[in-house]
Coordinates of C-alpha atoms in Angstrom, one line a residue:
Chain A
X22 CA 0.0 0.0 0.0
X23 CA 1.2 3.5 -0.9
X24 CA -1.6 5.2 1.1
X25 CA 0.7 7.5 3.1
X26 CA 2.9 8.2 0.1
X27 CA -0.1 9.3 -2.0
X28 CA -1.6 11.3 0.9
X29 CA 1.6 13.3 1.1
X30 CA 1.3 14.4 -2.5
X31 CA -2.1 15.9 -2.0
X32 CA -1.9 19.5 -3.1
X33 CA -4.1 21.1 -0.4
X34 CA -4.8 20.8 3.3
X35 CA -6.2 17.6 4.8
X36 CA -8.3 18.3 7.9
X37 CA -7.8 15.0 9.6
X38 CA -4.8 13.4 11.3
X39 CA -2.9 11.8 8.4
X40 CA -1.5 8.8 10.3
X41 CA -4.9 7.8 11.7
X42 CA -6.5 8.4 8.3
X43 CA -4.0 6.3 6.4
X44 CA -4.1 3.6 9.0
X45 CA -7.9 3.4 8.7
X46 CA -7.9 3.3 4.9
X47 CA -5.3 0.5 5.0
X48 CA -7.4 -1.5 7.4
X49 CA -10.5 -1.0 5.4
X50 CA -8.9 -2.1 2.2
X51 CA -7.3 -5.2 3.9
X52 CA -10.6 -6.0 5.6
X53 CA -12.6 -5.8 2.4
X54 CA -10.2 -8.3 0.9
X55 CA -10.5 -10.5 3.9
X56 CA -14.3 -10.4 3.8
X57 CA -14.4 -11.3 0.1
X58 CA -12.0 -14.2 0.8
X59 CA -14.0 -15.4 3.8
X60 CA -17.3 -15.3 1.9
X61 CA -15.6 -17.5 -0.8
X62 CA -14.0 -19.9 1.7
X63 CA -17.3 -20.3 3.6
X64 CA -19.0 -21.0 0.2
X65 CA -16.6 -24.0 -0.3
X66 CA -17.0 -25.5 3.2
X67 CA -19.0 -28.7 3.5
X68 CA -21.1 -27.0 6.2
X69 CA -22.1 -24.1 3.8
X70 CA -25.7 -24.3 5.0
X71 CA -24.6 -23.2 8.5
X72 CA -22.6 -20.3 7.0
X73 CA -25.2 -18.6 4.9
X74 CA -25.5 -15.6 7.3
X75 CA -21.7 -15.4 7.5
X76 CA -21.4 -15.3 3.7
X77 CA -24.0 -12.6 3.4
X78 CA -22.5 -10.4 6.1
X79 CA -19.1 -10.8 4.5
X80 CA -20.5 -9.7 1.2
X81 CA -22.2 -6.6 2.7
X82 CA -19.1 -5.7 4.6
X83 CA -16.8 -6.0 1.6
X84 CA -19.1 -3.5 -0.1
X85 CA -19.3 -1.1 2.8
X86 CA -15.5 -1.2 3.5
X87 CA -14.6 -0.6 -0.1
X88 CA -17.0 2.4 -0.3
X89 CA -15.7 3.8 2.9
X90 CA -12.1 3.4 1.9
X91 CA -12.8 5.4 -1.3
X92 CA -14.6 8.2 0.6
X93 CA -11.7 8.5 3.1
X94 CA -9.2 8.6 0.2
X95 CA -10.8 11.7 -1.1
X96 CA -10.0 15.1 0.5
X97 CA -11.3 17.6 -2.0
X98 CA -14.7 19.2 -1.0
X99 CA -14.7 17.2 2.3
X100 CA -18.3 16.8 3.7
X101 CA -18.1 16.1 7.4
X102 CA -21.8 14.9 7.7
X103 CA -21.4 12.4 4.9
X104 CA -18.1 11.1 6.1
X105 CA -19.3 10.8 9.7
X106 CA -22.5 8.9 8.7
X107 CA -20.6 6.5 6.4
X108 CA -18.0 5.8 9.1
X109 CA -20.8 5.1 11.6
X110 CA -22.3 2.6 9.2
X111 CA -18.9 1.1 8.7
X112 CA -18.2 0.7 12.4
X113 CA -21.6 -1.1 12.7
X114 CA -20.6 -3.4 9.8
X115 CA -17.3 -4.2 11.5
X116 CA -19.2 -5.1 14.6
X117 CA -21.8 -7.2 12.8
X118 CA -19.2 -9.1 10.8
X119 CA -16.8 -9.5 13.8
X120 CA -19.7 -11.0 15.8
X121 CA -20.8 -13.3 13.0
X122 CA -17.3 -14.6 12.0
X123 CA -16.4 -15.1 15.7
X124 CA -19.2 -17.6 16.0
X125 CA -17.5 -19.8 13.4
X126 CA -13.9 -19.0 14.5
X127 CA -13.5 -22.3 16.3
X128 CA -14.3 -24.3 13.2
X129 CA -13.0 -22.2 10.4
X130 CA -9.6 -20.4 10.4
X131 CA -10.8 -18.0 7.7
X132 CA -13.6 -16.8 10.0
X133 CA -11.1 -16.4 12.8
X134 CA -8.7 -14.3 10.7
X135 CA -11.6 -12.3 9.3
X136 CA -13.1 -11.6 12.8
X137 CA -9.8 -10.3 14.0
X138 CA -9.5 -8.0 10.9
X139 CA -13.0 -6.7 11.6
X140 CA -12.3 -6.0 15.3
X141 CA -9.1 -4.0 14.4
X142 CA -11.0 -2.2 11.7
X143 CA -13.9 -1.3 14.1
X144 CA -11.3 0.2 16.5
X145 CA -9.7 2.3 13.7
X146 CA -13.2 3.5 12.5
X147 CA -14.2 4.5 16.1
X148 CA -10.9 6.4 16.7
X149 CA -11.4 8.2 13.4
X150 CA -15.0 9.0 14.3
X151 CA -13.8 10.5 17.6
X152 CA -11.1 12.5 15.9
X153 CA -13.5 14.1 13.4
X154 CA -16.4 14.6 15.8
Chain B
X14 CA -34.8 -3.3 -14.1
X15 CA -36.1 -6.8 -13.1
X16 CA -35.9 -6.0 -9.3
X17 CA -39.4 -7.0 -8.4
X18 CA -39.3 -10.0 -10.7
X19 CA -36.1 -11.2 -9.0
X20 CA -37.5 -10.5 -5.6
X21 CA -40.5 -12.7 -6.3
X22 CA -38.2 -15.7 -7.0
X23 CA -36.5 -15.5 -3.6
X24 CA -37.1 -18.8 -1.9
X25 CA -37.6 -17.6 1.7
X26 CA -39.4 -14.9 3.5
X27 CA -38.5 -11.2 3.1
X28 CA -39.2 -9.2 6.2
X29 CA -39.7 -5.8 4.5
X30 CA -42.5 -4.5 2.3
X31 CA -41.5 -5.7 -1.1
X32 CA -42.9 -2.7 -3.1
X33 CA -41.1 -0.2 -1.0
X34 CA -37.9 -2.3 -1.0
X35 CA -37.9 -2.7 -4.8
X36 CA -38.7 0.9 -5.4
X37 CA -35.8 2.0 -3.1
X38 CA -33.3 -0.4 -4.9
X39 CA -34.4 0.9 -8.3
X40 CA -33.9 4.5 -7.1
X41 CA -30.5 3.8 -5.6
X42 CA -29.3 2.1 -8.8
X43 CA -30.7 4.9 -11.0
X44 CA -29.2 7.5 -8.7
X45 CA -25.8 5.9 -8.7
X46 CA -25.8 6.1 -12.4
X47 CA -26.9 9.7 -12.4
X48 CA -24.1 10.6 -9.9
X49 CA -21.5 8.9 -12.0
X50 CA -22.8 10.8 -15.1
X51 CA -23.0 14.1 -13.2
X52 CA -19.4 13.8 -11.9
X53 CA -18.2 13.2 -15.5
X54 CA -20.3 16.0 -17.0
X55 CA -19.0 18.4 -14.3
X56 CA -15.5 17.3 -15.1
X57 CA -16.0 18.4 -18.8
X58 CA -17.5 21.8 -17.9
X59 CA -15.4 24.9 -18.6
X60 CA -16.1 26.0 -15.0
X61 CA -14.7 22.7 -13.6
X62 CA -12.8 24.6 -10.9
X63 CA -16.1 25.7 -9.3
X64 CA -17.5 22.1 -9.5
X65 CA -14.8 20.3 -7.5
X66 CA -16.9 19.7 -4.5
X67 CA -19.8 18.6 -6.7
X68 CA -17.6 16.1 -8.5
X69 CA -16.3 14.7 -5.2
X70 CA -19.8 14.4 -3.6
X71 CA -21.1 12.7 -6.7
X72 CA -18.3 10.2 -6.6
X73 CA -18.9 9.5 -2.9
X74 CA -22.6 9.1 -3.5
X75 CA -22.2 6.7 -6.4
X76 CA -20.2 4.5 -4.1
X77 CA -22.6 4.7 -1.2
X78 CA -25.7 4.2 -3.4
X79 CA -24.2 1.2 -5.2
X80 CA -23.2 -0.5 -1.9
X81 CA -26.6 0.2 -0.3
X82 CA -28.5 -1.2 -3.4
X83 CA -26.5 -4.4 -3.1
X84 CA -27.2 -4.7 0.6
X85 CA -30.9 -4.2 0.1
X86 CA -30.8 -6.8 -2.7
X87 CA -29.7 -9.4 -0.2
X88 CA -32.3 -11.0 2.0
X89 CA -30.5 -14.0 3.4
X90 CA -29.2 -13.6 7.0
X91 CA -30.7 -10.1 7.2
X92 CA -28.9 -7.9 9.8
X93 CA -31.3 -5.1 10.9
X94 CA -28.5 -3.1 12.6
X95 CA -26.2 -3.1 9.6
X96 CA -29.0 -2.3 7.1
X97 CA -30.3 0.5 9.3
X98 CA -26.9 2.1 9.7
X99 CA -26.1 1.9 6.0
X100 CA -29.5 3.3 5.1
X101 CA -28.9 6.2 7.4
X102 CA -25.6 7.0 5.8
X103 CA -27.3 6.7 2.4
X104 CA -30.0 9.2 3.4
X105 CA -27.3 11.6 4.5
X106 CA -25.5 11.1 1.2
X107 CA -28.7 11.8 -0.7
X108 CA -29.1 15.0 1.3
X109 CA -25.5 16.1 0.8
X110 CA -25.6 15.5 -2.9
X111 CA -29.0 17.0 -3.4
X112 CA -27.8 20.2 -1.6
X113 CA -24.6 20.4 -3.5
X114 CA -26.1 19.7 -7.0
X115 CA -29.0 22.1 -6.3
X116 CA -26.5 25.0 -6.0
X117 CA -25.4 24.4 -9.6
X118 CA -28.8 23.4 -11.0
X119 CA -29.4 26.9 -12.5
X120 CA -26.3 26.6 -14.6
X121 CA -26.0 22.9 -15.3
X122 CA -28.9 20.7 -16.4
X123 CA -27.0 17.6 -15.2
X124 CA -26.9 19.0 -11.7
X125 CA -30.6 19.8 -11.8
X126 CA -31.5 16.2 -12.9
X127 CA -29.1 14.7 -10.4
X128 CA -30.4 16.9 -7.5
X129 CA -33.9 15.7 -8.3
X130 CA -32.8 12.1 -8.4
X131 CA -31.1 12.5 -5.0
X132 CA -34.2 14.1 -3.4
X133 CA -36.4 11.3 -4.6
X134 CA -33.9 8.8 -3.3
X135 CA -33.7 10.5 0.1
X136 CA -37.4 10.1 0.4
X137 CA -37.4 6.4 -0.5
X138 CA -34.5 5.8 2.0
X139 CA -36.3 7.6 4.8
X140 CA -39.6 5.7 4.1
X141 CA -37.7 2.5 4.2
X142 CA -35.9 3.5 7.4
X143 CA -39.3 4.2 9.0
X144 CA -40.6 0.9 7.8
X145 CA -37.8 -1.2 9.3
X146 CA -37.4 0.8 12.5
Chain C
X13 CA -33.3 5.2 -14.9
X14 CA -32.4 8.7 -16.2
X15 CA -29.5 7.4 -18.3
X16 CA -30.6 9.1 -21.6
X17 CA -31.7 12.2 -19.8
X18 CA -28.3 12.6 -18.1
X19 CA -26.4 11.7 -21.4
X20 CA -28.2 14.6 -23.1
X21 CA -26.9 17.1 -20.6
X22 CA -23.2 16.1 -21.2
X23 CA -21.5 19.4 -22.3
X24 CA -19.2 17.9 -25.0
X25 CA -19.3 15.4 -27.8
X26 CA -20.0 11.7 -27.2
X27 CA -18.3 9.6 -29.9
X28 CA -20.6 6.6 -29.6
X29 CA -24.2 6.1 -30.7
X30 CA -26.2 7.5 -27.7
X31 CA -29.2 5.1 -28.0
X32 CA -27.0 2.0 -28.1
X33 CA -24.8 3.4 -25.3
X34 CA -27.7 4.2 -23.0
X35 CA -29.4 0.9 -23.7
X36 CA -26.2 -1.0 -22.8
X37 CA -25.7 1.0 -19.6
X38 CA -29.3 0.3 -18.6
X39 CA -28.9 -3.4 -19.3
X40 CA -25.6 -3.6 -17.4
X41 CA -27.1 -1.9 -14.3
X42 CA -30.2 -4.1 -14.4
X43 CA -28.1 -7.2 -14.9
X44 CA -25.8 -6.3 -12.0
X45 CA -28.8 -6.1 -9.8
X46 CA -30.2 -9.4 -11.1
X47 CA -26.8 -11.2 -10.5
X48 CA -26.6 -9.8 -6.9
X49 CA -30.2 -11.1 -6.3
X50 CA -29.5 -14.4 -8.0
X51 CA -26.4 -15.1 -5.8
X52 CA -28.5 -14.3 -2.7
X53 CA -31.4 -16.4 -3.8
X54 CA -29.1 -19.4 -4.6
X55 CA -27.5 -19.0 -1.2
X56 CA -31.0 -19.5 0.4
X57 CA -31.9 -22.6 -1.6
X58 CA -31.8 -26.0 0.1
X59 CA -29.6 -27.2 -2.7
X60 CA -27.0 -24.5 -2.1
X61 CA -24.2 -27.0 -2.4
X62 CA -25.0 -27.5 -6.1
X63 CA -25.2 -23.8 -6.7
X64 CA -21.7 -22.8 -5.5
X65 CA -20.4 -22.1 -8.9
X66 CA -23.5 -20.2 -9.8
X67 CA -23.2 -18.0 -6.7
X68 CA -19.5 -17.3 -7.5
X69 CA -20.2 -16.5 -11.1
X70 CA -23.0 -14.2 -10.2
X71 CA -20.8 -12.3 -7.7
X72 CA -18.0 -11.9 -10.4
X73 CA -20.5 -10.7 -12.9
X74 CA -22.1 -8.2 -10.6
X75 CA -18.7 -6.7 -10.1
X76 CA -17.8 -6.7 -13.8
X77 CA -21.2 -5.3 -14.9
X78 CA -21.1 -2.5 -12.3
X79 CA -17.5 -1.5 -13.3
X80 CA -18.4 -1.6 -17.0
X81 CA -21.6 0.5 -16.5
X82 CA -19.5 3.2 -14.7
X83 CA -16.9 3.2 -17.5
X84 CA -19.6 3.6 -20.2
X85 CA -21.2 6.4 -18.2
X86 CA -18.0 8.5 -18.5
X87 CA -17.4 10.3 -21.7
X88 CA -14.6 12.7 -20.7
X89 CA -11.1 11.6 -21.9
X90 CA -12.5 8.5 -23.6
X91 CA -9.9 5.7 -24.0
X92 CA -10.9 3.4 -26.8
X93 CA -8.5 0.6 -25.8
X94 CA -9.5 0.5 -22.2
X95 CA -13.3 0.6 -23.1
X96 CA -12.9 -2.1 -25.7
X97 CA -11.0 -4.4 -23.4
X98 CA -13.4 -4.0 -20.6
X99 CA -16.4 -4.6 -22.9
X100 CA -14.8 -7.8 -24.1
X101 CA -14.3 -9.0 -20.6
X102 CA -17.9 -8.0 -19.9
X103 CA -19.3 -9.9 -22.9
X104 CA -17.3 -13.0 -21.7
X105 CA -18.8 -12.6 -18.2
X106 CA -22.3 -12.4 -19.7
X107 CA -21.7 -15.6 -21.6
X108 CA -20.2 -17.4 -18.5
X109 CA -23.1 -16.3 -16.3
X110 CA -25.7 -17.0 -18.9
X111 CA -24.4 -20.5 -19.4
X112 CA -24.1 -21.2 -15.7
X113 CA -27.6 -19.9 -14.7
X114 CA -29.1 -21.7 -17.7
X115 CA -28.1 -25.0 -16.2
X116 CA -30.3 -24.3 -13.2
X117 CA -33.1 -22.5 -15.0
X118 CA -35.3 -25.5 -14.9
X119 CA -35.1 -25.7 -11.1
X120 CA -34.8 -22.1 -10.0
X121 CA -36.8 -19.2 -11.5
X122 CA -34.2 -16.7 -10.3
X123 CA -31.6 -18.5 -12.5
X124 CA -34.0 -18.4 -15.4
X125 CA -34.6 -14.7 -15.1
X126 CA -30.9 -14.0 -14.5
X127 CA -29.8 -16.1 -17.5
X128 CA -32.2 -14.2 -19.8
X129 CA -30.9 -10.9 -18.5
X130 CA -27.3 -12.0 -19.1
X131 CA -28.1 -13.1 -22.7
X132 CA -29.7 -9.7 -23.5
X133 CA -26.7 -8.0 -21.9
X134 CA -24.2 -10.0 -24.0
X135 CA -26.0 -9.0 -27.1
X136 CA -25.9 -5.3 -26.2
X137 CA -22.2 -5.5 -25.3
X138 CA -21.4 -7.2 -28.6
X139 CA -23.4 -4.6 -30.5
X140 CA -21.5 -1.9 -28.7
X141 CA -18.2 -3.6 -29.4
X142 CA -19.0 -3.7 -33.1
X143 CA -20.0 -0.1 -33.1
X144 CA -16.8 1.2 -31.4
X145 CA -14.4 -1.2 -33.3
Chain D
X29 CA -3.0 -7.1 4.0
X30 CA -3.8 -10.6 5.1
X31 CA -4.2 -11.9 1.5
X32 CA -1.8 -14.9 1.9
X33 CA -3.0 -15.7 5.4
X34 CA -6.6 -15.8 4.1
X35 CA -5.6 -17.8 1.0
X36 CA -4.0 -20.4 3.2
X37 CA -7.3 -21.0 5.0
X38 CA -9.2 -21.8 1.8
X39 CA -10.7 -25.3 2.3
X40 CA -10.2 -26.6 -1.3
X41 CA -7.6 -26.6 -4.0
X42 CA -6.4 -23.3 -5.7
X43 CA -5.3 -24.0 -9.3
X44 CA -3.0 -21.0 -9.6
X45 CA 0.4 -20.3 -8.0
X46 CA -0.5 -18.8 -4.6
X47 CA 2.5 -16.4 -4.3
X48 CA 1.9 -14.9 -7.7
X49 CA -1.9 -14.7 -7.0
X50 CA -1.5 -13.1 -3.6
X51 CA 1.0 -10.6 -5.0
X52 CA -1.3 -9.6 -7.9
X53 CA -4.2 -9.2 -5.5
X54 CA -2.2 -7.0 -3.2
X55 CA -0.9 -4.9 -6.1
X56 CA -4.4 -4.4 -7.5
X57 CA -5.8 -3.4 -4.2
X58 CA -3.0 -0.9 -3.6
X59 CA -3.2 0.4 -7.1
X60 CA -7.0 0.9 -6.8
X61 CA -6.3 3.1 -3.7
X62 CA -3.6 5.0 -5.5
X63 CA -5.8 5.7 -8.5
X64 CA -8.7 6.9 -6.2
X65 CA -6.1 9.2 -4.5
X66 CA -4.6 10.4 -7.7
X67 CA -8.0 11.3 -9.2
X68 CA -8.8 13.3 -6.1
X69 CA -5.4 15.0 -6.0
X70 CA -5.7 15.9 -9.7
X71 CA -9.1 17.4 -9.0
X72 CA -7.5 19.8 -6.4
X73 CA -4.7 20.9 -8.6
X74 CA -4.9 24.5 -10.1
X75 CA -4.3 23.0 -13.5
X76 CA -7.3 20.6 -13.2
X77 CA -8.4 21.5 -16.8
X78 CA -5.3 19.8 -18.1
X79 CA -5.9 16.7 -15.9
X80 CA -9.4 15.8 -17.0
X81 CA -8.3 12.7 -18.9
X82 CA -6.1 11.7 -16.1
X83 CA -8.9 11.9 -13.5
X84 CA -11.2 9.9 -15.8
X85 CA -8.7 7.2 -16.4
X86 CA -7.9 7.0 -12.7
X87 CA -11.6 6.5 -11.9
X88 CA -12.0 3.8 -14.6
X89 CA -8.9 2.0 -13.3
X90 CA -9.9 2.1 -9.7
X91 CA -13.2 0.4 -10.7
X92 CA -11.4 -2.2 -12.9
X93 CA -8.7 -3.0 -10.3
X94 CA -11.2 -3.4 -7.5
X95 CA -13.4 -5.7 -9.6
X96 CA -10.4 -7.8 -10.7
X97 CA -9.0 -8.0 -7.1
X98 CA -12.4 -9.4 -6.0
X99 CA -12.5 -11.9 -8.8
X100 CA -9.0 -13.1 -8.1
X101 CA -9.9 -13.4 -4.4
X102 CA -12.5 -16.0 -5.2
X103 CA -11.4 -19.6 -5.9
X104 CA -14.8 -21.5 -5.7
X105 CA -16.2 -22.4 -9.1
X106 CA -13.2 -20.9 -11.0
X107 CA -14.0 -19.9 -14.6
X108 CA -10.8 -19.6 -16.6
X109 CA -12.4 -17.7 -19.5
X110 CA -13.9 -15.1 -17.3
X111 CA -10.8 -14.6 -15.2
X112 CA -8.6 -14.5 -18.3
X113 CA -10.7 -11.9 -20.0
X114 CA -10.9 -9.7 -17.0
X115 CA -7.2 -9.9 -16.4
X116 CA -6.6 -8.8 -20.0
X117 CA -8.9 -5.8 -19.5
X118 CA -7.0 -5.1 -16.3
X119 CA -3.6 -5.2 -17.9
X120 CA -4.9 -2.8 -20.6
X121 CA -6.2 -0.5 -17.9
X122 CA -2.8 -0.6 -16.1
X123 CA -1.1 0.4 -19.4
X124 CA -3.6 3.2 -20.2
X125 CA -3.3 4.7 -16.7
X126 CA 0.5 4.2 -16.5
X127 CA 0.8 6.1 -19.9
X128 CA -1.6 8.9 -18.9
X129 CA -0.1 9.5 -15.4
X130 CA 3.4 9.3 -16.8
X131 CA 2.6 12.4 -18.9
X132 CA 2.0 14.4 -15.7
X133 CA 4.7 12.8 -13.6
X134 CA 7.1 15.7 -14.0
X135 CA 4.6 18.2 -12.6
X136 CA 2.7 16.1 -10.1
X137 CA 4.2 13.7 -7.6
X138 CA 0.8 11.8 -7.2
X139 CA 0.9 11.0 -11.0
X140 CA 4.5 9.8 -10.7
X141 CA 3.7 7.5 -7.8
X142 CA 0.5 6.3 -9.5
X143 CA 2.2 5.6 -12.8
X144 CA 4.8 3.5 -11.0
X145 CA 2.1 1.6 -9.2
X146 CA 0.3 0.9 -12.5
X147 CA 3.5 -0.3 -14.2
X148 CA 4.2 -2.8 -11.4
X149 CA 0.5 -3.9 -11.5
X150 CA 0.7 -4.4 -15.3
X151 CA 3.6 -6.7 -14.8
X152 CA 1.9 -8.7 -12.2
X153 CA -1.2 -9.1 -14.3
X154 CA 0.8 -10.2 -17.3
X155 CA 2.7 -12.7 -15.3
X156 CA -0.6 -14.1 -14.0
X157 CA -2.0 -14.2 -17.5
X158 CA 1.0 -16.2 -18.6
X159 CA 0.7 -18.6 -15.7
X160 CA -3.0 -19.3 -16.3
X161 CA -2.8 -19.5 -20.1

């Protein structure tokens, strides 16, 4: 990831703490990839019928994380209300997916890794929410 | 759009009013396309320097609407908290983009059409939020 | 959809036939929604273990159709090579998904509707490919 | 990124070289973020009127890279034709965006970083194309 490197080339001010912002973007991007992978791994498990909700939540979260990472990567014409609302939705998605994957973490290593990624991502989102409040 | 047709083939229960749900999905999908088009049209205007915030908001909204339309198109393993939070972010995005495009509606027809689409989409999101509360 | 309405507000030339372009965008957007719905419906079927490949192809196609619809909705700084290559990938995706869904069309109405949507979308992509060649 | 870690938890066979696959996914994901950032940085430059095509190409590439990264992250029900076609479109996008950003690399550091990211990504896509041929 070149997130910080790109951020440092932005030609105008960025109103948010750059380290926290770059860290959150990186986590969102990594977590989106983990959720896409976890949905696909769940789909190949013999016990797929017990993993339907997990697959669905992973798909939702991959979409929400990807959209949020893009929004946070844009600094031009910053809209605090929009960013705040999307970050709140994202933090909720992290919690939902963390909870769901955690239930299968004992049986499936992909759910364990994904739950851990979502927990770390939730913390970053909440720190960023506090910073931009 | 075959949204209602596809919804009627879903093999399990759908907990939300189907007409309202299908209408909201259709509006989100149409509004995402309008925002992508409006960002591109703004980019080609001579006065692009005055439309930077409009372009950015359009890009954010296209991402948020697309993610929300996907989430609403999934019924398996429904998570009320996640859906509610994303719909709230989406309603805020509709308001932000409607406000921003409206400021340029007198000069640019694409902003006028896009503002109208966002207003209609905001109303659908708020109706759906009320229905699933 | 306000695709044609938005297209007519674009402030510069559009090098491709507008009717064909708008029709293809509308089909891609509708087909992306159908594929997202079909993946979710398959996931809820009792026979989900036989629908794994169908779910995966639907997810891929939803991503490809959405990306292609966005690219076709942008006219500024048109890149013929990029557009052509993405349309070819999209036509292949339509064929793959049409073939896969068709295999389940006798058992699942959502696969039947989705296969039909992919076939129509393939034709629009191929017409557009011929037009921009 | 936990790409390799997640890949190693996949419960079935993966037909492609895992190191090359994980490396390509990571590059695509990083490159998508770089393109989103570069489009936004270009939009804030005083010389935005000269960067219209660069912004547009960056937006297209962010969409194509994100879709391709998702497709490569799925192993269930692998479709060689679809994957091959999308990788070819992606390699073309890398080339288009590398060429466009390179033209502005002397004036804008974000274009320089983004061009370099696209070049590396093109190479990974072409290696993967050769490996799955």
